[in-house]
Amino acid sequence: MEELDEKFVSIRGARIRYVVRGTGAPVLLVHGLGEFLEAWYFTIPALSEYFRVYAMDLPGHGLSEQPPVDYSQRPGDNFAVDFMEAVGVEYASLVGHSLGGLICLDAAINSEDKVDRLVLVDSGGLSNDVPLFYRLASLPVLGDIMIRPTTKAGVRSGMRRRFYNPEIVTDEWVEISYRYLKMPKMKDTLLKIIRGSVSVSGWRFTADLNTQLHLVKAPTLIVHGRQDNVVSVDDAYHIREAIPGARLEVLDECGHNPHIEKATEFIK
């Protein structure tokens, strides 16, 4: 992996790690639950040839601290916009994966003047088809048991399930993931997000978000892996119909992380 020059910025009193590369119109990359900015390592170099690309660790992820973020109100609590303001970006194109997609979608709905274009990558939260693991993890006591300090074998197994081709999970990816996921703050962060966003019956924000999708004004591209077993590709078709003028690209032989598994196609 190519080294990136990491920086830190203070948002709500917490240090947030980010990287920036390139010149041109700004693009912000927002990763998913339990991930970190390294997830965009295949994306940043290519996009930075044409854009000024930012990628950050979400609160409590990677090397970012956990400021007060209320995940029970709406996805991300406007954090993408707070980050843009902190680094002096007036508006940007937002690219969000999974939970990051919800965070970017929230910005496009509630801060439309800040969002130039919107890309939703295997974005969940718009149906009640929630994996059983997250439903159970939202429960008291049981969630504390399920979201426990992890092992390298457990990290590898979890990562492999997210890809159509599990062989794409290298030892280097496992080492990076394990290093961040074993940090004590990660359990607290994951439980806060899961319990704030998910209940036994499904996503907490589904109804509200579905009634607001038509408010998205930014040109929208939806990218989804056909074999995603975390967020069904059916959700992508639903989003395309609900957001005016949205375009959908479904990548075959691809799981939940098309920006990694199908990096060349994704970048195009």
Coordinates of N, CA and C in Angstrom, one line a residue, residues 27 29 38-49 53 95 258-260 263 266-267:
V27 N -13.7 16.3 -3.6 CA -14.4 15.0 -3.4 C -14.1 14.5 -2.0
L29 N -14.6 11.2 0.5 CA -14.8 9.8 0.6 C -15.2 9.4 2.0
E38 N -8.2 3.9 5.1 CA -7.4 3.0 4.2 C -8.3 2.2 3.2
A39 N -9.6 2.1 3.5 CA -10.5 1.4 2.6 C -10.5 2.0 1.2
W40 N -10.1 3.3 1.1 CA -10.1 4.0 -0.2 C -8.8 4.1 -0.8
Y41 N -7.8 3.3 -0.4 CA -6.5 3.3 -0.9 C -6.4 3.1 -2.4
F42 N -7.3 2.3 -3.0 CA -7.3 2.1 -4.4 C -8.0 3.2 -5.2
T43 N -8.8 4.0 -4.5 CA -9.6 5.0 -5.1 C -8.9 6.4 -5.1
I44 N -8.2 6.7 -4.0 CA -7.6 8.0 -3.8 C -6.6 8.4 -4.9
P45 N -5.6 7.5 -5.2 CA -4.6 7.9 -6.2 C -5.2 8.2 -7.6
A46 N -6.2 7.4 -8.0 CA -6.8 7.5 -9.3 C -7.6 8.8 -9.4
L47 N -8.5 9.0 -8.4 CA -9.4 10.2 -8.4 C -8.6 11.5 -8.2
S48 N -7.4 11.4 -7.5 CA -6.7 12.6 -7.2 C -6.0 13.2 -8.5
E49 N -6.0 12.4 -9.6 CA -5.4 13.0 -10.8 C -6.4 14.0 -11.4
V53 N -9.0 15.2 -3.4 CA -9.7 14.1 -2.8 C -9.4 14.1 -1.3
V95 N -18.9 10.8 -1.7 CA -18.9 9.4 -2.1 C -19.0 8.6 -0.8
P258 N -17.3 -2.8 -3.6 CA -16.9 -2.7 -5.0 C -15.7 -1.8 -5.2
H259 N -15.5 -0.8 -4.3 CA -14.3 0.1 -4.5 C -13.0 -0.6 -4.2
I260 N -13.1 -1.8 -3.6 CA -11.9 -2.7 -3.4 C -11.9 -3.9 -4.4
A263 N -12.1 -2.5 -8.2 CA -11.6 -1.1 -8.1 C -11.5 -0.4 -9.5
F266 N -15.0 0.5 -10.6 CA -15.5 1.5 -9.7 C -15.0 2.9 -10.0
I267 N -13.7 3.0 -10.2 CA -13.0 4.3 -10.5 C -13.6 4.9 -11.8

